[in-house]
Amino acid sequence: MRNRLFYLCLGLAILLCALRLTLWQGANPEYDYTVRQLFRFLFFPLTLAAFLLSPSRVGWLAKICIGLALLFIAIPCVAPPVTLLPWRQQYLLSGCWILGSLGVAIGLFALAARLKGSLPGILCLAGSLSFAFCAGEIYFLATDQAQDGIVNDSRHSKYASLPYLGDYGSNIVTGKSGDFPVGKGSPYAEANRQLKFDDEMYDVLYGFDEKGRRITPEASAHPLYQLMLFGCSYTFGYGLNDEETWAWNLAKDLGPQWKLENYAYNGFGPQQMLSLIEDGAVENTDAPHKAAVFLALEDQLRRNAGLIYKNSIHYALDSSGKPVRDGWTTDLFISKICAIPKYLNGSQLARYLSLGLILGVARKDHVEHVKTWQAIIKESSDLLKKRYDARLVVLLWPDVEYLKPELDKNGIPTLLVKNMLPDWEKTQGASYYIHATLDWHPNALASREIANGLAKYFREHYGASK
């Protein structure tokens, strides 16, 4: 009876741990809540019960090591996501994985020494893998990695006393296109602060309009031009205050006769643009002249393929090469594999392995990713013209200038960002990043230059003036 209870408690503890480690972002909310609550309240009692009920032949060394190891591994599972923690606590989570995997290895070796038959060999193999995980974790913790010590911290932002302010990200909901800020019926603000160890990289305030879009200067009551902006964090203005984004600067340069709408958001790609247009979520004003801009960069090629862990609409190409909706990126198997760092919260080794896998798959399937990206852009351009009588202009970041010939072939106008940034070649872009090595989002200088270049383009092609 005692042995049965031991195996029952141990099995349930392992099952709860496995369920908790494999929670994915797109999981059903009820399932997600149930697993988290069961793990929080039952894992530790089940582990303690298994420890006390374990057979005498297991040995005290194996009992103590495996018991402590499970407790160490449980800490990252119940801790907040590592990106929300100060860097010292981030390193503590990595330490938990080191001690947990080392404890599992020692416990399995000790248990194997007391048993006979084929089981000791299996236990030694499992112990060796656990020890290898421990060694890899120590190596990547001890060596410099680009993201070490970086944490987003809205809770301690200097803007925390402003009205309508919540923690950055608290307003995100899953809509038809994926995760997007939800409109609150009136303008509101969110704080975002990023630290490198204890040094502040930026501390900014994001303003949103009543529809959840990043705010731009107010246009006249009856504007002559409507300009729709699509893209990712580069267009949204990640790490920049409202008046520092290129969308804001462009609106100021063009004047109140231009109504700008910023539909971009962090982690977006062309699939969100197409989905918003298909769903009629893009505002159709009475302005007689309309245009749209999409800022493209290399990382977007991987987003529709699920190689970024974000809940997003997914498009696949049908037999005619036309993009059609095909579920969510979080439903893709590769997306769950790329989310290893989220499963193993705070593990340095998991982060490195995930990054290597993403880059490997991206290189292997690059041609297919480009083909799908081009098809989505063309479909978006066609729908903008058909539904809004708006022409799409694609703004190419320097790492995707090779996409220009195909866009030209499809009759889609393109502009090169590098032509707008005079010091790009001299500084290899470093002078236009928020941080030269840690954060490659455009800084305020880059935003002003991009806005100037776009304002010049639209004045020339639309005869616009302030």
GROMACS .gro file of N, CA and C in nm, residues 72-220:
model
  447
   72PHE      N    1   1.348   2.306  -0.612
   72PHE     CA    2   1.420   2.412  -0.686
   72PHE      C    3   1.359   2.434  -0.824
   73ILE      N    4   1.323   2.324  -0.892
   73ILE     CA    5   1.265   2.336  -1.026
   73ILE      C    6   1.126   2.400  -1.019
   74ALA      N    7   1.056   2.379  -0.907
   74ALA     CA    8   0.922   2.436  -0.893
   74ALA      C    9   0.925   2.588  -0.880
   75ILE      N   10   1.035   2.643  -0.827
   75ILE     CA   11   1.041   2.788  -0.805
   75ILE      C   12   1.027   2.867  -0.934
   76PRO      N   13   1.102   2.836  -1.042
   76PRO     CA   14   1.080   2.910  -1.167
   76PRO      C   15   0.940   2.891  -1.224
   77CYS      N   16   0.878   2.777  -1.194
   77CYS     CA   17   0.746   2.750  -1.248
   77CYS      C   18   0.639   2.839  -1.185
   78VAL      N   19   0.655   2.873  -1.058
   78VAL     CA   20   0.556   2.957  -0.991
   78VAL      C   21   0.596   3.104  -0.992
   79ALA      N   22   0.721   3.133  -1.030
   79ALA     CA   23   0.768   3.272  -1.033
   79ALA      C   24   0.707   3.346  -1.151
   80PRO      N   25   0.699   3.479  -1.144
   80PRO     CA   26   0.654   3.558  -1.259
   80PRO      C   27   0.748   3.538  -1.377
   81PRO      N   28   0.704   3.568  -1.500
   81PRO     CA   29   0.795   3.557  -1.616
   81PRO      C   30   0.924   3.633  -1.591
   82VAL      N   31   1.034   3.576  -1.636
   82VAL     CA   32   1.166   3.630  -1.605
   82VAL      C   33   1.181   3.773  -1.656
   83THR      N   34   1.111   3.810  -1.764
   83THR     CA   35   1.123   3.946  -1.818
   83THR      C   36   1.061   4.051  -1.728
   84LEU      N   37   0.984   4.008  -1.627
   84LEU     CA   38   0.923   4.102  -1.535
   84LEU      C   39   1.002   4.117  -1.406
   85LEU      N   40   1.112   4.044  -1.395
   85LEU     CA   41   1.188   4.042  -1.270
   85LEU      C   42   1.315   4.124  -1.280
   86PRO      N   43   1.361   4.185  -1.169
   86PRO     CA   44   1.493   4.250  -1.167
   86PRO      C   45   1.601   4.150  -1.201
   87TRP      N   46   1.713   4.199  -1.253
   87TRP     CA   47   1.815   4.109  -1.306
   87TRP      C   48   1.871   4.014  -1.201
   88ARG      N   49   1.877   4.057  -1.076
   88ARG     CA   50   1.928   3.966  -0.972
   88ARG      C   51   1.837   3.846  -0.954
   89GLN      N   52   1.706   3.870  -0.960
   89GLN     CA   53   1.612   3.759  -0.949
   89GLN      C   54   1.613   3.672  -1.074
   90GLN      N   55   1.643   3.733  -1.190
   90GLN     CA   56   1.658   3.653  -1.311
   90GLN      C   57   1.770   3.552  -1.293
   91TYR      N   58   1.881   3.597  -1.236
   91TYR     CA   59   1.994   3.507  -1.215
   91TYR      C   60   1.962   3.402  -1.109
   92LEU      N   61   1.880   3.435  -1.011
   92LEU     CA   62   1.840   3.337  -0.911
   92LEU      C   63   1.759   3.224  -0.974
   93LEU      N   64   1.674   3.259  -1.072
   93LEU     CA   65   1.598   3.154  -1.138
   93LEU      C   66   1.690   3.060  -1.214
   94SER      N   67   1.792   3.116  -1.279
   94SER     CA   68   1.890   3.030  -1.346
   94SER      C   69   1.961   2.943  -1.244
   95GLY      N   70   1.992   2.999  -1.125
   95GLY     CA   71   2.053   2.919  -1.018
   95GLY      C   72   1.964   2.805  -0.974
   96CYS      N   73   1.832   2.828  -0.974
   96CYS     CA   74   1.738   2.721  -0.938
   96CYS      C   75   1.746   2.606  -1.038
   97TRP      N   76   1.757   2.641  -1.167
   97TRP     CA   77   1.769   2.535  -1.268
   97TRP      C   78   1.901   2.459  -1.251
   98ILE      N   79   2.007   2.529  -1.215
   98ILE     CA   80   2.136   2.463  -1.193
   98ILE      C   81   2.127   2.366  -1.076
   99LEU      N   82   2.077   2.414  -0.963
   99LEU     CA   83   2.068   2.328  -0.844
   99LEU      C   84   1.967   2.216  -0.865
  100GLY      N   85   1.857   2.247  -0.933
  100GLY     CA   86   1.756   2.145  -0.956
  100GLY      C   87   1.807   2.033  -1.044
  101SER      N   88   1.870   2.067  -1.157
  101SER     CA   89   1.921   1.964  -1.246
  101SER      C   90   2.038   1.887  -1.183
  102LEU      N   91   2.120   1.956  -1.104
  102LEU     CA   92   2.230   1.887  -1.034
  102LEU      C   93   2.175   1.790  -0.930
  103GLY      N   94   2.071   1.834  -0.858
  103GLY     CA   95   2.010   1.747  -0.759
  103GLY      C   96   1.947   1.624  -0.822
  104VAL      N   97   1.882   1.643  -0.936
  104VAL     CA   98   1.823   1.528  -1.007
  104VAL      C   99   1.932   1.431  -1.050
  105ALA      N  100   2.043   1.484  -1.102
  105ALA     CA  101   2.153   1.398  -1.147
  105ALA      C  102   2.210   1.316  -1.032
  106ILE      N  103   2.242   1.382  -0.921
  106ILE     CA  104   2.299   1.311  -0.806
  106ILE      C  105   2.200   1.210  -0.751
  107GLY      N  106   2.074   1.249  -0.740
  107GLY     CA  107   1.972   1.158  -0.688
  107GLY      C  108   1.955   1.035  -0.775
  108LEU      N  109   1.955   1.053  -0.907
  108LEU     CA  110   1.938   0.938  -0.997
  108LEU      C  111   2.060   0.846  -0.993
  109PHE      N  112   2.180   0.904  -0.984
  109PHE     CA  113   2.301   0.821  -0.972
  109PHE      C  114   2.299   0.742  -0.841
  110ALA      N  115   2.257   0.808  -0.732
  110ALA     CA  116   2.251   0.741  -0.602
  110ALA      C  117   2.147   0.629  -0.603
  111LEU      N  118   2.036   0.654  -0.668
  111LEU     CA  119   1.931   0.552  -0.677
  111LEU      C  120   1.977   0.436  -0.763
  112ALA      N  121   2.046   0.464  -0.873
  112ALA     CA  122   2.094   0.359  -0.962
  112ALA      C  123   2.192   0.267  -0.891
  113ALA      N  124   2.269   0.322  -0.796
  113ALA     CA  125   2.369   0.242  -0.723
  113ALA      C  126   2.305   0.140  -0.631
  114ARG      N  127   2.178   0.158  -0.596
  114ARG     CA  128   2.110   0.069  -0.501
  114ARG      C  129   2.018  -0.031  -0.570
  115LEU      N  130   2.006  -0.022  -0.702
  115LEU     CA  131   1.915  -0.110  -0.773
  115LEU      C  132   1.990  -0.207  -0.863
  116LYS      N  133   1.918  -0.307  -0.910
  116LYS     CA  134   1.975  -0.408  -0.998
  116LYS      C  135   1.891  -0.419  -1.124
  117GLY      N  136   1.946  -0.490  -1.223
  117GLY     CA  137   1.874  -0.510  -1.347
  117GLY      C  138   1.906  -0.401  -1.448
  118SER      N  139   1.811  -0.378  -1.541
  118SER     CA  140   1.833  -0.280  -1.647
  118SER      C  141   1.798  -0.137  -1.606
  119LEU      N  142   1.721  -0.123  -1.499
  119LEU     CA  143   1.679   0.009  -1.455
  119LEU      C  144   1.795   0.102  -1.421
  120PRO      N  145   1.902   0.056  -1.354
  120PRO     CA  146   2.014   0.146  -1.323
  120PRO      C  147   2.074   0.213  -1.447
  121GLY      N  148   2.081   0.140  -1.558
  121GLY     CA  149   2.136   0.199  -1.680
  121GLY      C  150   2.050   0.314  -1.730
  122ILE      N  151   1.918   0.296  -1.724
  122ILE     CA  152   1.826   0.402  -1.767
  122ILE      C  153   1.839   0.523  -1.674
  123LEU      N  154   1.849   0.495  -1.544
  123LEU     CA  155   1.864   0.605  -1.448
  123LEU      C  156   1.995   0.679  -1.467
  124CYS      N  157   2.101   0.607  -1.497
  124CYS     CA  158   2.231   0.672  -1.521
  124CYS      C  159   2.228   0.759  -1.647
  125LEU      N  160   2.158   0.713  -1.749
  125LEU     CA  161   2.145   0.793  -1.871
  125LEU      C  162   2.068   0.922  -1.842
  126ALA      N  163   1.956   0.907  -1.769
  126ALA     CA  164   1.877   1.025  -1.732
  126ALA      C  165   1.959   1.119  -1.644
  127GLY      N  166   2.036   1.063  -1.552
  127GLY     CA  167   2.121   1.145  -1.466
  127GLY      C  168   2.228   1.218  -1.545
  128SER      N  169   2.284   1.152  -1.645
  128SER     CA  170   2.387   1.216  -1.730
  128SER      C  171   2.329   1.332  -1.809
  129LEU      N  172   2.207   1.315  -1.861
  129LEU     CA  173   2.141   1.423  -1.933
  129LEU      C  174   2.113   1.541  -1.840
  130SER      N  175   2.069   1.510  -1.718
  130SER     CA  176   2.042   1.615  -1.621
  130SER      C  177   2.171   1.689  -1.584
  131PHE      N  178   2.281   1.615  -1.569
  131PHE     CA  179   2.410   1.678  -1.538
  131PHE      C  180   2.457   1.765  -1.655
  132ALA      N  181   2.436   1.717  -1.778
  132ALA     CA  182   2.473   1.795  -1.896
  132ALA      C  183   2.392   1.925  -1.901
  133PHE      N  184   2.264   1.918  -1.866
  133PHE     CA  185   2.181   2.039  -1.860
  133PHE      C  186   2.238   2.136  -1.757
  134CYS      N  187   2.277   2.083  -1.642
  134CYS     CA  188   2.337   2.166  -1.536
  134CYS      C  189   2.464   2.233  -1.586
  135ALA      N  190   2.551   2.159  -1.654
  135ALA     CA  191   2.677   2.215  -1.704
  135ALA      C  192   2.650   2.324  -1.808
  136GLY      N  193   2.554   2.300  -1.898
  136GLY     CA  194   2.519   2.402  -1.998
  136GLY      C  195   2.461   2.526  -1.934
  137GLU      N  196   2.379   2.508  -1.832
  137GLU     CA  197   2.320   2.622  -1.762
  137GLU      C  198   2.429   2.707  -1.694
  138ILE      N  199   2.526   2.640  -1.633
  138ILE     CA  200   2.637   2.712  -1.568
  138ILE      C  201   2.717   2.790  -1.672
  139TYR      N  202   2.744   2.728  -1.786
  139TYR     CA  203   2.825   2.793  -1.889
  139TYR      C  204   2.757   2.921  -1.939
  140PHE      N  205   2.629   2.911  -1.972
  140PHE     CA  206   2.561   3.028  -2.029
  140PHE      C  207   2.530   3.133  -1.923
  141LEU      N  208   2.524   3.093  -1.797
  141LEU     CA  209   2.509   3.191  -1.690
  141LEU      C  210   2.639   3.266  -1.668
  142ALA      N  211   2.752   3.196  -1.682
  142ALA     CA  212   2.883   3.255  -1.654
  142ALA      C  213   2.937   3.339  -1.769
  143THR      N  214   2.888   3.316  -1.892
  143THR     CA  215   2.938   3.391  -2.008
  143THR      C  216   2.840   3.501  -2.045
  144ASP      N  217   2.891   3.604  -2.110
  144ASP     CA  218   2.808   3.719  -2.147
  144ASP      C  219   2.712   3.682  -2.260
  145GLN      N  220   2.585   3.714  -2.241
  145GLN     CA  221   2.483   3.698  -2.342
  145GLN      C  222   2.415   3.833  -2.364
  146ALA      N  223   2.370   3.857  -2.486
  146ALA     CA  224   2.321   3.990  -2.523
  146ALA      C  225   2.207   4.037  -2.434
  147GLN      N  226   2.121   3.946  -2.391
  147GLN     CA  227   2.003   3.987  -2.317
  147GLN      C  228   2.021   3.983  -2.165
  148ASP      N  229   2.138   3.951  -2.119
  148ASP     CA  230   2.159   3.940  -1.974
  148ASP      C  231   2.122   4.069  -1.903
  149GLY      N  232   2.045   4.055  -1.798
  149GLY     CA  233   2.016   4.170  -1.714
  149GLY      C  234   1.914   4.266  -1.769
  150ILE      N  235   1.853   4.236  -1.884
  150ILE     CA  236   1.753   4.328  -1.940
  150ILE      C  237   1.616   4.294  -1.882
  151VAL      N  238   1.546   4.396  -1.838
  151VAL     CA  239   1.413   4.372  -1.782
  151VAL      C  240   1.322   4.489  -1.816
  152ASN      N  241   1.201   4.460  -1.859
  152ASN     CA  242   1.098   4.562  -1.877
  152ASN      C  243   1.028   4.583  -1.744
  153ASP      N  244   1.019   4.706  -1.699
  153ASP     CA  245   0.970   4.733  -1.565
  153ASP      C  246   0.876   4.852  -1.569
  154SER      N  247   0.747   4.826  -1.591
  154SER     CA  248   0.651   4.936  -1.591
  154SER      C  249   0.604   4.967  -1.450
  155ARG      N  250   0.620   4.871  -1.358
  155ARG     CA  251   0.569   4.891  -1.223
  155ARG      C  252   0.645   4.999  -1.148
  156HIS      N  253   0.771   5.022  -1.187
  156HIS     CA  254   0.850   5.123  -1.117
  156HIS      C  255   0.882   5.241  -1.207
  157SER      N  256   0.797   5.263  -1.307
  157SER     CA  257   0.818   5.376  -1.397
  157SER      C  258   0.795   5.507  -1.324
  158LYS      N  259   0.868   5.609  -1.365
  158LYS     CA  260   0.849   5.741  -1.305
  158LYS      C  261   0.713   5.800  -1.341
  159TYR      N  262   0.643   5.739  -1.437
  159TYR     CA  263   0.513   5.789  -1.477
  159TYR      C  264   0.398   5.724  -1.399
  160ALA      N  265   0.430   5.644  -1.300
  160ALA     CA  266   0.330   5.558  -1.238
  160ALA      C  267   0.216   5.634  -1.170
  161SER      N  268   0.232   5.764  -1.145
  161SER     CA  269   0.127   5.838  -1.077
  161SER      C  270   0.029   5.905  -1.172
  162LEU      N  271   0.052   5.893  -1.303
  162LEU     CA  272  -0.035   5.959  -1.399
  162LEU      C  273  -0.171   5.890  -1.407
  163PRO      N  274  -0.276   5.964  -1.442
  163PRO     CA  275  -0.409   5.902  -1.454
  163PRO      C  276  -0.417   5.806  -1.572
  164TYR      N  277  -0.514   5.716  -1.568
  164TYR     CA  278  -0.541   5.618  -1.674
  164TYR      C  279  -0.424   5.524  -1.697
  165LEU      N  280  -0.335   5.513  -1.598
  165LEU     CA  281  -0.213   5.436  -1.621
  165LEU      C  282  -0.222   5.298  -1.559
  166GLY      N  283  -0.191   5.197  -1.636
  166GLY     CA  284  -0.182   5.061  -1.584
  166GLY      C  285  -0.048   5.004  -1.622
  167ASP      N  286  -0.016   4.885  -1.575
  167ASP     CA  287   0.109   4.823  -1.613
  167ASP      C  288   0.109   4.800  -1.763
  168TYR      N  289   0.224   4.824  -1.827
  168TYR     CA  290   0.235   4.806  -1.971
  168TYR      C  291   0.202   4.662  -2.007
  169GLY      N  292   0.112   4.645  -2.100
  169GLY     CA  293   0.071   4.511  -2.143
  169GLY      C  294  -0.060   4.467  -2.081
  170SER      N  295  -0.108   4.538  -1.979
  170SER     CA  296  -0.231   4.495  -1.914
  170SER      C  297  -0.353   4.514  -2.002
  171ASN      N  298  -0.341   4.596  -2.105
  171ASN     CA  299  -0.454   4.626  -2.192
  171ASN      C  300  -0.456   4.539  -2.317
  172ILE      N  301  -0.372   4.436  -2.323
  172ILE     CA  302  -0.363   4.353  -2.442
  172ILE      C  303  -0.471   4.245  -2.440
  173VAL      N  304  -0.544   4.231  -2.549
  173VAL     CA  305  -0.643   4.126  -2.563
  173VAL      C  306  -0.619   4.052  -2.694
  174THR      N  307  -0.677   3.937  -2.707
  174THR     CA  308  -0.667   3.860  -2.831
  174THR      C  309  -0.789   3.888  -2.917
  175GLY      N  310  -0.765   3.956  -3.029
  175GLY     CA  311  -0.872   3.985  -3.122
  175GLY      C  312  -0.865   3.896  -3.244
  176LYS      N  313  -0.930   3.938  -3.353
  176LYS     CA  314  -0.933   3.856  -3.473
  176LYS      C  315  -0.796   3.843  -3.538
  177SER      N  316  -0.707   3.942  -3.514
  177SER     CA  317  -0.575   3.940  -3.576
  177SER      C  318  -0.467   3.887  -3.481
  178GLY      N  319  -0.500   3.877  -3.353
  178GLY     CA  320  -0.402   3.837  -3.253
  178GLY      C  321  -0.401   3.935  -3.138
  179ASP      N  322  -0.295   3.934  -3.061
  179ASP     CA  323  -0.285   4.020  -2.944
  179ASP      C  324  -0.269   4.166  -2.987
  180PHE      N  325  -0.352   4.252  -2.929
  180PHE     CA  326  -0.352   4.393  -2.969
  180PHE      C  327  -0.410   4.474  -2.853
  181PRO      N  328  -0.366   4.602  -2.836
  181PRO     CA  329  -0.425   4.685  -2.730
  181PRO      C  330  -0.575   4.705  -2.753
  182VAL      N  331  -0.650   4.694  -2.647
  182VAL     CA  332  -0.795   4.712  -2.660
  182VAL      C  333  -0.829   4.858  -2.635
  183GLY      N  334  -0.922   4.911  -2.714
  183GLY     CA  335  -0.967   5.047  -2.693
  183GLY      C  336  -1.046   5.059  -2.564
  184LYS      N  337  -1.029   5.170  -2.493
  184LYS     CA  338  -1.098   5.190  -2.366
  184LYS      C  339  -1.203   5.300  -2.373
  185GLY      N  340  -1.235   5.345  -2.495
  185GLY     CA  341  -1.339   5.445  -2.509
  185GLY      C  342  -1.291   5.587  -2.491
  186SER      N  343  -1.167   5.605  -2.446
  186SER     CA  344  -1.109   5.739  -2.429
  186SER      C  345  -0.957   5.722  -2.430
  187PRO      N  346  -0.884   5.829  -2.457
  187PRO     CA  347  -0.737   5.817  -2.458
  187PRO      C  348  -0.684   5.769  -2.323
  188TYR      N  349  -0.581   5.689  -2.327
  188TYR     CA  350  -0.521   5.640  -2.205
  188TYR      C  351  -0.371   5.618  -2.229
  189ALA      N  352  -0.298   5.587  -2.124
  189ALA     CA  353  -0.153   5.578  -2.134
  189ALA      C  354  -0.101   5.454  -2.063
  190GLU      N  355   0.012   5.405  -2.110
  190GLU     CA  356   0.080   5.292  -2.047
  190GLU      C  357   0.228   5.325  -2.034
  191ALA      N  358   0.289   5.285  -1.925
  191ALA     CA  359   0.431   5.312  -1.903
  191ALA      C  360   0.515   5.194  -1.946
  192ASN      N  361   0.635   5.219  -1.992
  192ASN     CA  362   0.729   5.113  -2.026
  192ASN      C  363   0.870   5.159  -1.992
  193ARG      N  364   0.935   5.080  -1.911
  193ARG     CA  365   1.071   5.112  -1.867
  193ARG      C  366   1.159   4.993  -1.894
  194GLN      N  367   1.276   5.016  -1.952
  194GLN     CA  368   1.368   4.905  -1.977
  194GLN      C  369   1.502   4.935  -1.911
  195LEU      N  370   1.550   4.833  -1.839
  195LEU     CA  371   1.675   4.845  -1.765
  195LEU      C  372   1.777   4.746  -1.819
  196LYS      N  373   1.903   4.783  -1.812
  196LYS     CA  374   2.014   4.690  -1.833
  196LYS      C  375   2.088   4.685  -1.700
  197PHE      N  376   2.074   4.573  -1.629
  197PHE     CA  377   2.117   4.565  -1.491
  197PHE      C  378   2.048   4.678  -1.415
  198ASP      N  379   2.119   4.770  -1.356
  198ASP     CA  380   2.054   4.878  -1.283
  198ASP      C  381   2.055   5.010  -1.360
  199ASP      N  382   2.104   5.007  -1.484
  199ASP     CA  383   2.109   5.128  -1.566
  199ASP      C  384   1.985   5.138  -1.653
  200GLU      N  385   1.924   5.254  -1.652
  200GLU     CA  386   1.803   5.275  -1.730
  200GLU      C  387   1.835   5.300  -1.877
  201MET      N  388   1.772   5.221  -1.965
  201MET     CA  389   1.789   5.242  -2.108
  201MET      C  390   1.686   5.342  -2.159
  202TYR      N  391   1.564   5.332  -2.110
  202TYR     CA  392   1.462   5.432  -2.138
  202TYR      C  393   1.347   5.416  -2.040
  203ASP      N  394   1.271   5.521  -2.023
  203ASP     CA  395   1.152   5.521  -1.939
  203ASP      C  396   1.052   5.611  -2.009
  204VAL      N  397   0.953   5.550  -2.072
  204VAL     CA  398   0.867   5.625  -2.163
  204VAL      C  399   0.720   5.600  -2.133
  205LEU      N  400   0.639   5.680  -2.197
  205LEU     CA  401   0.494   5.670  -2.181
  205LEU      C  402   0.431   5.650  -2.318
  206TYR      N  403   0.351   5.545  -2.333
  206TYR     CA  404   0.282   5.518  -2.458
  206TYR      C  405   0.139   5.571  -2.447
  207GLY      N  406   0.101   5.655  -2.542
  207GLY     CA  407  -0.036   5.703  -2.545
  207GLY      C  408  -0.118   5.628  -2.649
  208PHE      N  409  -0.239   5.589  -2.613
  208PHE     CA  410  -0.329   5.517  -2.704
  208PHE      C  411  -0.458   5.597  -2.719
  209ASP      N  412  -0.517   5.588  -2.839
  209ASP     CA  413  -0.647   5.653  -2.858
  209ASP      C  414  -0.759   5.561  -2.813
  210GLU      N  415  -0.882   5.601  -2.836
  210GLU     CA  416  -0.996   5.524  -2.787
  210GLU      C  417  -1.012   5.389  -2.855
  211LYS      N  418  -0.940   5.368  -2.967
  211LYS     CA  419  -0.948   5.240  -3.038
  211LYS      C  420  -0.826   5.152  -3.015
  212GLY      N  421  -0.738   5.194  -2.925
  212GLY     CA  422  -0.620   5.114  -2.892
  212GLY      C  423  -0.502   5.139  -2.982
  213ARG      N  424  -0.507   5.243  -3.068
  213ARG     CA  425  -0.397   5.275  -3.158
  213ARG      C  426  -0.302   5.375  -3.090
  214ARG      N  427  -0.174   5.368  -3.125
  214ARG     CA  428  -0.079   5.466  -3.073
  214ARG      C  429  -0.119   5.605  -3.122
  215ILE      N  430  -0.122   5.701  -3.032
  215ILE     CA  431  -0.176   5.831  -3.068
  215ILE      C  432  -0.081   5.909  -3.159
  216THR      N  433  -0.141   5.994  -3.240
  216THR     CA  434  -0.070   6.088  -3.328
  216THR      C  435  -0.137   6.225  -3.311
  217PRO      N  436  -0.073   6.332  -3.355
  217PRO     CA  437  -0.135   6.465  -3.340
  217PRO      C  438  -0.274   6.471  -3.404
  218GLU      N  439  -0.361   6.545  -3.343
  218GLU     CA  440  -0.499   6.555  -3.391
  218GLU      C  441  -0.503   6.629  -3.526
  219ALA      N  442  -0.579   6.575  -3.620
  219ALA     CA  443  -0.594   6.636  -3.752
  219ALA      C  444  -0.711   6.733  -3.751
  220SER      N  445  -0.728   6.804  -3.860
  220SER     CA  446  -0.841   6.896  -3.873
  220SER      C  447  -0.972   6.818  -3.881
   0.00000   0.00000   0.00000
